[in-house]
Amino acid sequence: MAKIKMSVPLVEMDGDEMTRVIWQQIKDILIKPYVELNTEYYDLGLVHREETKDAVTTESALAIKKYGVGVKCATITPNAQRVEEYNLSSMWKSPNGTIRAILDGTVFRAPILVKGIQPYVPGWTSPITMARHAYGDIYRDVEGKVAKGGKATLVIEDENGRREIEIFDFSKSGGIVLGMHNTEKSISSFARCCFNYALDVKQDVWFATKDTISKTYDHTFKDIFAEIYENEYKEKFEKAGIEYFYTLIDDAVARVMRSHGGFIWACKNYDGDVMSDMVATAYGSLAMMTSVLVSPDGNYEYEAAHGTVTRHYYKYLKGEETSTNPVATIFAWSGALRKRGELDGNAELVEFANKLEKATISTIESGYMTGDLVSLFKSDVPAVKLNTEEFIRKIASNL
Ligand code: NAP
Ligand code: MG
């Protein structure tokens, strides 16, 4: 069989630990035998981020802006322990944070549903797609400590002049402060991304903030969504038979638990970070979720929603067998290859991506899976636990 050609490169961002090992296996066993893989490679592994003083992260994001599609492996976000472990010259920022700050946009995450794996929440019979705002709030904040006796003030200077708002008088105790921001432009594009995606998949959009407490910050999110919906989307939604629903974040959480799924849950950045892990886990496993960042100017970055699976990696380094689930990383590759194929009019590449996903799902449905899924699997066929490479090879034989 002739290999499928790619006319435009895919931006490939390699990563860390267990997912870096899986990354190579997926390329070697599942992709390269069929596709003449054309990528522009960026090594976002922590060792190379340190070597380049993190410039590689910015370069990779700019490459996505140039080519339109990227695929990213999970990466370590350094903390104090990692600074020591990797002998870092600085506690480099989260690569995802840096990339999202450059591309802007919204992260859509949806569970990969497989026959035989029941969600932990029995009522969730349809997927809940999480739409996470990928810009600003605490991910772009500034923070500081204030000594006892100090005072913190918020100063705003704009065309309306200068205002000073006292944050807190720390006369009785030292403490902490943080300042964060968002922009009307980013919130507007978040709203449009969600409404467009909803029209695409014909699903309702739910959105929630804490506007009763945060009467300017969160309320602005609510107002911008409402205005864009009324002016640009209401008619289209009515025609498509779908709804936009706004409520308070705590009410939303309660309603989501009681729902049957089948809608898009638009979340502010932090809510989306936290809630998507909860939703993914409830559907079975963090490793059974797709994740794509869609930027307002039409760039796509595909990744897995989970991290570098450090606990498994340390076992792997000791020579122990690991059964880490590669499905989310496979779907990051298939999603990126499919999008590349769509943009380039490459039908063979689209077809390959679809077949890769089908082979992955049918492998699990026929009873072959990694350890994390075994206890969740209820079917007529018995569940067979494979290690990561055996599982990938099983997918390859189905493919
Ligand atoms: P994690 O890598 O997602 O792993 C947490 C636990 O979830 C694992 O120990 C494992 O549970 C389970 N798990 C996650 N993915 C799995 C998979 N594919 N197959 C099987 N089990 C899976 O999160 P973490 O341990 O908190 O973070 C590790 C590193 O990843 C950190 O350095 C963090 O900065 C980074 N991180 C990166 C990203 C990203 O790049 N997008 C996102 C999150 C975290 P058991 O141990 O019980 O088997
Ligand atoms: Mg998270």
CSV table of C-alpha atoms and ligand atoms in Angstrom, one decimal:
chain,number,residue,atom,x,y,z
A,1,MET,CA,0.0,0.0,0.0
A,2,ALA,CA,1.3,3.4,-0.9
A,3,LYS,CA,1.7,5.7,2.1
A,4,ILE,CA,-0.7,8.7,2.4
A,5,LYS,CA,1.1,11.9,1.6
A,6,MET,CA,0.8,15.2,3.5
A,7,SER,CA,1.3,18.5,1.5
A,8,VAL,CA,1.4,20.8,4.6
A,9,PRO,CA,3.2,20.0,7.8
A,10,LEU,CA,1.5,19.4,11.1
A,11,VAL,CA,3.0,21.2,14.0
A,12,GLU,CA,4.2,18.4,16.4
A,13,MET,CA,4.9,19.3,20.0
A,14,ASP,CA,6.6,16.5,21.9
A,15,GLY,CA,6.4,16.3,25.7
A,16,ASP,CA,7.4,14.6,28.9
A,17,GLU,CA,7.5,11.3,30.8
A,18,MET,CA,5.1,8.5,30.1
A,19,THR,CA,3.2,10.4,27.4
A,20,ARG,CA,6.5,11.0,25.6
A,21,VAL,CA,7.1,7.3,25.5
A,22,ILE,CA,3.5,6.7,24.2
A,23,TRP,CA,3.9,9.5,21.7
A,24,GLN,CA,6.8,7.7,20.0
A,25,GLN,CA,4.9,4.3,20.0
A,26,ILE,CA,1.8,5.8,18.4
A,27,LYS,CA,3.9,7.4,15.6
A,28,ASP,CA,5.9,4.3,15.0
A,29,ILE,CA,3.2,1.6,15.3
A,30,LEU,CA,0.0,3.4,14.2
A,31,ILE,CA,0.9,6.3,11.9
A,32,LYS,CA,4.2,5.9,10.1
A,33,PRO,CA,3.3,2.6,8.4
A,34,TYR,CA,0.4,4.3,6.7
A,35,VAL,CA,1.2,8.0,6.4
A,36,GLU,CA,4.3,9.8,5.1
A,37,LEU,CA,4.2,11.9,8.2
A,38,ASN,CA,5.1,15.5,7.5
A,39,THR,CA,5.6,17.4,10.8
A,40,GLU,CA,7.4,20.4,12.0
A,41,TYR,CA,8.9,19.1,15.2
A,42,TYR,CA,9.1,21.1,18.4
A,43,ASP,CA,10.5,19.4,21.5
A,44,LEU,CA,8.5,20.8,24.5
A,45,GLY,CA,10.1,18.2,26.8
A,46,LEU,CA,11.2,20.0,30.0
A,47,VAL,CA,14.9,19.3,29.2
A,48,HIS,CA,14.7,21.2,25.9
A,49,ARG,CA,12.5,23.9,27.3
A,50,GLU,CA,15.3,24.5,29.8
A,51,GLU,CA,17.9,24.5,27.1
A,52,THR,CA,16.0,27.1,25.1
A,53,LYS,CA,14.9,29.1,28.1
A,54,ASP,CA,11.4,28.2,27.1
A,55,ALA,CA,11.6,29.9,23.7
A,56,VAL,CA,10.7,26.6,22.1
A,57,THR,CA,7.2,26.9,23.6
A,58,THR,CA,6.5,30.3,22.0
A,59,GLU,CA,8.0,29.2,18.7
A,60,SER,CA,5.7,26.1,18.6
A,61,ALA,CA,2.6,28.3,19.2
A,62,LEU,CA,3.7,30.7,16.4
A,63,ALA,CA,4.1,27.7,14.1
A,64,ILE,CA,0.5,26.7,14.8
A,65,LYS,CA,-0.5,30.2,13.8
A,66,LYS,CA,1.5,29.7,10.6
A,67,TYR,CA,0.2,26.3,9.6
A,68,GLY,CA,-3.2,26.1,11.3
A,69,VAL,CA,-3.0,22.7,13.0
A,70,GLY,CA,-0.9,21.3,15.9
A,71,VAL,CA,-0.8,18.2,18.0
A,72,LYS,CA,0.7,18.4,21.5
A,73,CYS,CA,1.9,15.8,23.9
A,74,ALA,CA,1.4,16.3,27.7
A,75,THR,CA,4.1,18.3,29.3
A,76,ILE,CA,5.3,18.9,32.8
A,77,THR,CA,4.3,22.2,34.4
A,78,PRO,CA,7.3,22.9,36.7
A,79,ASN,CA,6.8,23.3,40.4
A,80,ALA,CA,9.4,23.6,43.2
A,81,GLN,CA,10.0,19.8,43.1
A,82,ARG,CA,10.5,19.8,39.3
A,83,VAL,CA,13.0,22.7,39.5
A,84,GLU,CA,15.1,20.5,41.7
A,85,GLU,CA,14.5,17.2,39.7
A,86,TYR,CA,15.5,18.9,36.4
A,87,ASN,CA,17.9,21.4,37.8
A,88,LEU,CA,16.0,24.3,36.2
A,89,SER,CA,17.2,27.8,36.0
A,90,SER,CA,13.7,29.1,36.3
A,91,MET,CA,10.2,27.7,37.2
A,92,TRP,CA,9.0,27.9,33.6
A,93,LYS,CA,5.4,28.6,33.1
A,94,SER,CA,2.8,26.0,32.0
A,95,PRO,CA,3.4,25.4,28.3
A,96,ASN,CA,-0.4,25.1,27.8
A,97,GLY,CA,-0.8,28.5,29.4
A,98,THR,CA,1.8,30.1,27.2
A,99,ILE,CA,0.3,28.5,24.0
A,100,ARG,CA,-3.2,29.5,24.9
A,101,ALA,CA,-2.2,33.0,25.7
A,102,ILE,CA,-0.7,33.2,22.1
A,103,LEU,CA,-3.5,31.5,20.3
A,104,ASP,CA,-6.5,32.6,22.5
A,105,GLY,CA,-9.7,30.7,21.9
A,106,THR,CA,-11.7,27.9,23.6
A,107,VAL,CA,-10.8,24.4,24.6
A,108,PHE,CA,-13.5,21.8,23.7
A,109,ARG,CA,-13.3,18.5,25.6
A,110,ALA,CA,-15.7,15.6,25.0
A,111,PRO,CA,-15.7,12.0,26.4
A,112,ILE,CA,-14.9,9.2,24.0
A,113,LEU,CA,-17.9,6.9,24.6
A,114,VAL,CA,-17.3,3.1,24.2
A,115,LYS,CA,-19.9,0.4,24.5
A,116,GLY,CA,-19.3,-1.5,27.7
A,117,ILE,CA,-17.9,1.4,29.7
A,118,GLN,CA,-20.7,2.9,31.9
A,119,PRO,CA,-20.3,6.4,33.2
A,120,TYR,CA,-20.0,6.7,37.0
A,121,VAL,CA,-23.1,9.0,36.9
A,122,PRO,CA,-25.6,6.6,35.5
A,123,GLY,CA,-27.9,9.3,34.2
A,124,TRP,CA,-25.2,10.7,31.8
A,125,THR,CA,-26.2,8.7,28.8
A,126,SER,CA,-24.9,11.3,26.2
A,127,PRO,CA,-21.6,13.1,26.2
A,128,ILE,CA,-21.2,16.4,27.9
A,129,THR,CA,-18.8,18.6,25.9
A,130,MET,CA,-16.8,21.0,28.0
A,131,ALA,CA,-16.0,24.3,26.4
A,132,ARG,CA,-13.2,25.9,28.5
A,133,HIS,CA,-12.3,29.6,28.0
A,134,ALA,CA,-8.5,29.4,27.4
A,135,TYR,CA,-7.5,32.9,28.2
A,136,GLY,CA,-6.9,35.0,31.3
A,137,ASP,CA,-8.2,34.9,34.9
A,138,ILE,CA,-5.9,33.2,37.3
A,139,TYR,CA,-3.8,31.7,34.5
A,140,ARG,CA,-2.5,35.2,33.7
A,141,ASP,CA,-2.7,36.7,37.1
A,142,VAL,CA,-0.1,38.6,39.2
A,143,GLU,CA,0.2,37.7,42.8
A,144,GLY,CA,2.0,39.0,45.9
A,145,LYS,CA,2.4,38.7,49.6
A,146,VAL,CA,1.6,41.6,51.8
A,147,ALA,CA,3.3,42.0,55.2
A,148,LYS,CA,1.3,42.9,58.3
A,149,GLY,CA,0.7,46.6,58.4
A,150,GLY,CA,0.6,46.9,54.7
A,151,LYS,CA,-2.2,47.8,52.4
A,152,ALA,CA,-3.1,46.7,48.8
A,153,THR,CA,-4.8,49.0,46.3
A,154,LEU,CA,-6.1,48.5,42.8
A,155,VAL,CA,-5.2,51.3,40.5
A,156,ILE,CA,-7.0,51.6,37.2
A,157,GLU,CA,-6.0,54.2,34.6
A,158,ASP,CA,-7.9,54.6,31.4
A,159,GLU,CA,-9.7,57.3,29.3
A,160,ASN,CA,-12.1,57.8,32.3
A,161,GLY,CA,-9.1,58.9,34.5
A,162,ARG,CA,-7.5,57.3,37.5
A,163,ARG,CA,-9.3,55.3,40.2
A,164,GLU,CA,-7.9,53.8,43.3
A,165,ILE,CA,-9.8,51.0,44.9
A,166,GLU,CA,-8.7,49.7,48.3
A,167,ILE,CA,-8.4,45.9,48.1
A,168,PHE,CA,-7.6,45.3,51.8
A,169,ASP,CA,-6.0,46.9,54.8
A,170,PHE,CA,-3.6,44.4,56.2
A,171,SER,CA,-3.1,46.2,59.5
A,172,LYS,CA,-4.0,43.2,61.7
A,173,SER,CA,-2.4,40.4,59.7
A,174,GLY,CA,-0.1,39.9,56.7
A,175,GLY,CA,-1.8,38.2,53.7
A,176,ILE,CA,-2.0,37.7,50.0
A,177,VAL,CA,-3.4,39.4,47.0
A,178,LEU,CA,-3.9,38.7,43.3
A,179,GLY,CA,-4.8,40.7,40.3
A,180,MET,CA,-6.3,39.2,37.2
A,181,HIS,CA,-7.9,40.3,34.0
A,182,ASN,CA,-9.8,39.3,30.9
A,183,THR,CA,-10.6,41.2,27.7
A,184,GLU,CA,-13.9,41.9,26.0
A,185,LYS,CA,-12.3,40.6,22.8
A,186,SER,CA,-11.4,37.3,24.3
A,187,ILE,CA,-14.7,36.8,26.1
A,188,SER,CA,-16.5,37.7,22.8
A,189,SER,CA,-14.6,35.2,20.8
A,190,PHE,CA,-15.2,32.6,23.6
A,191,ALA,CA,-18.9,33.2,23.3
A,192,ARG,CA,-18.9,33.0,19.4
A,193,CYS,CA,-16.7,29.8,19.5
A,194,CYS,CA,-19.3,28.1,21.8
A,195,PHE,CA,-22.3,29.3,19.8
A,196,ASN,CA,-20.7,28.2,16.5
A,197,TYR,CA,-19.7,24.8,17.9
A,198,ALA,CA,-23.3,24.4,19.2
A,199,LEU,CA,-24.8,25.1,15.8
A,200,ASP,CA,-22.3,22.6,14.3
A,201,VAL,CA,-23.2,19.7,16.6
A,202,LYS,CA,-26.8,20.8,17.3
A,203,GLN,CA,-26.5,20.9,21.0
A,204,ASP,CA,-27.6,23.4,23.7
A,205,VAL,CA,-25.1,25.7,25.3
A,206,TRP,CA,-25.0,26.1,29.1
A,207,PHE,CA,-23.0,28.9,30.6
A,208,ALA,CA,-22.5,29.9,34.2
A,209,THR,CA,-20.5,32.3,36.3
A,210,LYS,CA,-20.7,33.7,39.8
A,211,ASP,CA,-22.2,37.0,38.7
A,212,THR,CA,-24.1,37.5,42.0
A,213,ILE,CA,-20.8,37.8,43.9
A,214,SER,CA,-18.5,39.2,41.2
A,215,LYS,CA,-20.8,42.0,40.1
A,216,THR,CA,-18.4,43.5,37.5
A,217,TYR,CA,-15.9,40.8,36.5
A,218,ASP,CA,-18.2,37.7,36.2
A,219,HIS,CA,-21.2,39.9,35.3
A,220,THR,CA,-19.3,41.1,32.2
A,221,PHE,CA,-19.0,37.5,31.0
A,222,LYS,CA,-22.7,37.1,31.5
A,223,ASP,CA,-23.5,40.3,29.7
A,224,ILE,CA,-21.3,39.7,26.7
A,225,PHE,CA,-22.7,36.2,26.2
A,226,ALA,CA,-26.2,37.5,26.4
A,227,GLU,CA,-25.6,40.4,24.0
A,228,ILE,CA,-23.9,38.2,21.3
A,229,TYR,CA,-26.6,35.6,21.7
A,230,GLU,CA,-29.4,38.0,21.2
A,231,ASN,CA,-27.9,39.9,18.3
A,232,GLU,CA,-26.2,37.1,16.3
A,233,TYR,CA,-27.4,33.7,17.3
A,234,LYS,CA,-30.9,33.7,18.7
A,235,GLU,CA,-32.6,33.1,15.4
A,236,LYS,CA,-30.1,30.5,14.2
A,237,PHE,CA,-30.5,28.6,17.5
A,238,GLU,CA,-34.3,28.7,17.3
A,239,LYS,CA,-34.1,27.4,13.7
A,240,ALA,CA,-31.8,24.6,14.8
A,241,GLY,CA,-34.1,23.8,17.8
A,242,ILE,CA,-31.4,24.4,20.4
A,243,GLU,CA,-31.1,26.7,23.4
A,244,TYR,CA,-28.7,29.0,25.2
A,245,PHE,CA,-29.1,28.6,29.0
A,246,TYR,CA,-27.5,30.8,31.6
A,247,THR,CA,-27.4,30.2,35.3
A,248,LEU,CA,-25.2,30.6,38.4
A,249,ILE,CA,-22.2,28.2,38.5
A,250,ASP,CA,-23.4,26.4,41.7
A,251,ASP,CA,-26.8,25.9,40.2
A,252,ALA,CA,-25.2,24.7,36.9
A,253,VAL,CA,-23.2,22.0,38.8
A,254,ALA,CA,-26.3,20.7,40.5
A,255,ARG,CA,-28.2,20.6,37.2
A,256,VAL,CA,-25.4,18.9,35.3
A,257,MET,CA,-25.4,16.1,37.8
A,258,ARG,CA,-29.2,15.6,37.3
A,259,SER,CA,-28.9,15.9,33.5
A,260,HIS,CA,-28.7,13.2,30.8
A,261,GLY,CA,-25.8,15.0,29.0
A,262,GLY,CA,-25.9,15.9,25.4
A,263,PHE,CA,-25.0,19.6,25.7
A,264,ILE,CA,-22.0,22.0,25.7
A,265,TRP,CA,-21.0,23.3,29.0
A,266,ALA,CA,-19.2,26.6,28.5
A,267,CYS,CA,-17.0,27.3,31.5
A,268,LYS,CA,-14.7,30.2,32.6
A,269,ASN,CA,-11.0,29.2,32.5
A,270,TYR,CA,-10.7,27.8,36.1
A,271,ASP,CA,-14.2,26.2,36.2
A,272,GLY,CA,-13.3,24.5,32.9
A,273,ASP,CA,-10.0,23.2,34.2
A,274,VAL,CA,-11.5,21.7,37.3
A,275,MET,CA,-14.9,20.5,35.9
A,276,SER,CA,-13.5,18.9,32.8
A,277,ASP,CA,-11.4,16.5,35.0
A,278,MET,CA,-14.5,15.7,37.0
A,279,VAL,CA,-16.7,15.1,33.9
A,280,ALA,CA,-14.0,13.1,32.2
A,281,THR,CA,-13.5,10.9,35.2
A,282,ALA,CA,-17.2,10.4,35.6
A,283,TYR,CA,-17.4,9.2,32.0
A,284,GLY,CA,-14.8,6.5,32.8
A,285,SER,CA,-11.3,7.9,32.6
A,286,LEU,CA,-9.3,11.1,32.0
A,287,ALA,CA,-7.6,9.1,29.2
A,288,MET,CA,-10.9,8.7,27.4
A,289,MET,CA,-11.4,12.3,26.5
A,290,THR,CA,-10.6,14.4,23.5
A,291,SER,CA,-9.3,18.0,23.8
A,292,VAL,CA,-8.9,20.6,21.1
A,293,LEU,CA,-8.1,24.3,21.4
A,294,VAL,CA,-10.0,26.3,18.7
A,295,SER,CA,-8.7,29.8,18.3
A,296,PRO,CA,-10.8,32.7,17.0
A,297,ASP,CA,-8.8,33.0,13.8
A,298,GLY,CA,-9.4,29.3,13.0
A,299,ASN,CA,-6.2,27.5,14.4
A,300,TYR,CA,-6.5,24.1,16.1
A,301,GLU,CA,-4.3,22.5,18.7
A,302,TYR,CA,-5.1,18.9,19.6
A,303,GLU,CA,-3.9,17.3,22.8
A,304,ALA,CA,-4.9,14.8,25.5
A,305,ALA,CA,-6.7,16.1,28.6
A,306,HIS,CA,-4.5,14.3,31.1
A,307,GLY,CA,-1.0,14.9,32.2
A,308,THR,CA,2.3,13.1,31.8
A,309,VAL,CA,1.2,10.2,34.1
A,310,THR,CA,4.3,10.6,36.3
A,311,ARG,CA,3.4,7.7,38.7
A,312,HIS,CA,3.5,5.2,35.8
A,313,TYR,CA,6.7,6.8,34.3
A,314,TYR,CA,8.6,6.2,37.5
A,315,LYS,CA,7.5,2.6,37.4
A,316,TYR,CA,8.6,2.4,33.7
A,317,LEU,CA,12.0,3.8,34.6
A,318,LYS,CA,12.4,1.0,37.1
A,319,GLY,CA,11.7,-1.5,34.3
A,320,GLU,CA,8.2,-2.4,35.6
A,321,GLU,CA,5.4,-3.0,33.1
A,322,THR,CA,3.0,-0.2,32.7
A,323,SER,CA,-0.5,-0.2,31.4
A,324,THR,CA,-1.0,3.5,30.6
A,325,ASN,CA,-4.0,4.4,28.4
A,326,PRO,CA,-2.9,5.9,25.1
A,327,VAL,CA,-6.4,6.6,23.7
A,328,ALA,CA,-6.6,10.4,24.4
A,329,THR,CA,-3.1,10.8,22.8
A,330,ILE,CA,-4.2,8.6,19.8
A,331,PHE,CA,-7.3,10.8,19.4
A,332,ALA,CA,-5.1,14.0,19.6
A,333,TRP,CA,-3.2,12.6,16.6
A,334,SER,CA,-6.3,11.5,14.7
A,335,GLY,CA,-8.0,14.8,15.4
A,336,ALA,CA,-5.1,16.8,14.1
A,337,LEU,CA,-4.5,14.5,11.0
A,338,ARG,CA,-8.3,14.8,10.2
A,339,LYS,CA,-8.3,18.6,10.5
A,340,ARG,CA,-5.1,18.8,8.3
A,341,GLY,CA,-6.8,16.5,5.8
A,342,GLU,CA,-10.0,18.7,5.8
A,343,LEU,CA,-8.0,21.9,5.4
A,344,ASP,CA,-5.9,20.5,2.6
A,345,GLY,CA,-8.6,18.6,0.7
A,346,ASN,CA,-6.8,15.4,1.5
A,347,ALA,CA,-9.6,12.8,1.7
A,348,GLU,CA,-7.3,9.9,2.3
A,349,LEU,CA,-5.9,11.5,5.4
A,350,VAL,CA,-9.4,12.1,6.7
A,351,GLU,CA,-10.3,8.5,6.1
A,352,PHE,CA,-7.2,7.3,7.8
A,353,ALA,CA,-8.0,9.4,10.9
A,354,ASN,CA,-11.5,8.0,11.0
A,355,LYS,CA,-10.3,4.5,10.7
A,356,LEU,CA,-7.7,4.9,13.4
A,357,GLU,CA,-10.4,6.1,15.8
A,358,LYS,CA,-12.7,3.3,14.8
A,359,ALA,CA,-10.0,0.7,15.3
A,360,THR,CA,-9.2,2.1,18.8
A,361,ILE,CA,-12.8,2.0,19.9
A,362,SER,CA,-13.5,-1.4,18.5
A,363,THR,CA,-10.4,-2.8,20.1
A,364,ILE,CA,-11.8,-1.8,23.5
A,365,GLU,CA,-15.3,-3.0,22.7
A,366,SER,CA,-13.9,-6.4,21.8
A,367,GLY,CA,-12.4,-6.7,25.3
A,368,TYR,CA,-8.8,-5.5,24.9
A,369,MET,CA,-7.8,-2.5,27.0
A,370,THR,CA,-5.4,-0.9,29.5
A,371,GLY,CA,-5.7,-1.4,33.2
A,372,ASP,CA,-7.6,1.8,34.0
A,373,LEU,CA,-10.6,0.6,32.0
A,374,VAL,CA,-10.8,-3.1,33.1
A,375,SER,CA,-12.9,-2.5,36.3
A,376,LEU,CA,-15.3,-0.3,34.3
A,377,PHE,CA,-15.9,-2.7,31.5
A,378,LYS,CA,-19.3,-4.5,31.6
A,379,SER,CA,-19.9,-6.7,28.5
A,380,ASP,CA,-20.6,-10.2,27.2
A,381,VAL,CA,-16.9,-10.5,26.3
A,382,PRO,CA,-14.3,-10.6,29.1
A,383,ALA,CA,-11.9,-7.7,29.7
A,384,VAL,CA,-8.3,-8.5,28.9
A,385,LYS,CA,-5.7,-6.1,30.4
A,386,LEU,CA,-2.8,-5.3,28.1
A,387,ASN,CA,0.3,-3.2,28.6
A,388,THR,CA,0.5,0.0,26.6
A,389,GLU,CA,2.5,-1.4,23.7
A,390,GLU,CA,0.5,-4.6,23.5
A,391,PHE,CA,-2.7,-2.5,23.4
A,392,ILE,CA,-1.3,-0.2,20.6
A,393,ARG,CA,-0.2,-3.3,18.6
A,394,LYS,CA,-3.7,-4.7,19.0
A,395,ILE,CA,-5.2,-1.5,17.6
A,396,ALA,CA,-2.7,-1.7,14.7
A,397,SER,CA,-3.8,-5.2,13.9
A,398,ASN,CA,-7.5,-4.1,13.9
A,399,LEU,CA,-6.5,-1.1,11.8
B,1,NAP,P1,-1.9,13.0,35.3
B,1,NAP,O1,-0.6,12.8,34.6
B,1,NAP,O2,-3.1,13.2,34.5
B,1,NAP,O3,-2.1,11.6,36.2
B,1,NAP,C1,-2.9,11.5,37.3
B,1,NAP,C2,-3.3,10.1,37.5
B,1,NAP,O4,-4.4,9.9,36.7
B,1,NAP,C3,-2.3,9.0,37.1
B,1,NAP,O5,-1.4,8.8,38.2
B,1,NAP,C4,-3.2,7.9,36.8
B,1,NAP,O6,-3.8,7.3,37.9
B,1,NAP,C5,-4.4,8.6,36.1
B,1,NAP,N1,-4.1,8.7,34.6
B,1,NAP,C6,-4.0,9.9,33.9
B,1,NAP,N2,-3.8,9.7,32.6
B,1,NAP,C7,-3.8,8.3,32.5
B,1,NAP,C8,-3.7,7.4,31.4
B,1,NAP,N3,-3.4,7.9,30.2
B,1,NAP,N4,-3.8,6.1,31.6
B,1,NAP,C9,-4.0,5.6,32.8
B,1,NAP,N5,-4.1,6.4,33.9
B,1,NAP,C10,-4.0,7.7,33.8
B,1,NAP,O7,-1.8,14.1,36.4
B,1,NAP,P2,-0.6,14.5,37.5
B,1,NAP,O8,0.0,13.2,38.0
B,1,NAP,O9,-1.3,15.4,38.4
B,1,NAP,O10,0.4,15.3,36.7
B,1,NAP,C11,1.6,14.8,36.2
B,1,NAP,C12,2.4,15.8,35.4
B,1,NAP,O11,1.6,16.2,34.2
B,1,NAP,C13,2.6,17.1,36.1
B,1,NAP,O12,4.0,17.5,36.0
B,1,NAP,C14,1.7,18.1,35.5
B,1,NAP,O13,2.3,19.4,35.5
B,1,NAP,C15,1.5,17.6,34.1
B,1,NAP,N6,0.2,17.9,33.5
B,1,NAP,C16,0.2,18.3,32.2
B,1,NAP,C17,-0.9,18.5,31.5
B,1,NAP,C18,-0.9,18.9,30.0
B,1,NAP,O14,0.2,19.0,29.5
B,1,NAP,N7,-2.0,19.0,29.4
B,1,NAP,C19,-2.2,18.4,32.1
B,1,NAP,C20,-2.2,18.0,33.5
B,1,NAP,C21,-1.0,17.8,34.2
B,1,NAP,P3,-3.1,6.0,38.7
B,1,NAP,O15,-1.7,6.5,39.2
B,1,NAP,O16,-4.0,5.8,39.8
B,1,NAP,O17,-3.0,4.9,37.7
B,2,MG,MG,-6.4,20.6,34.6
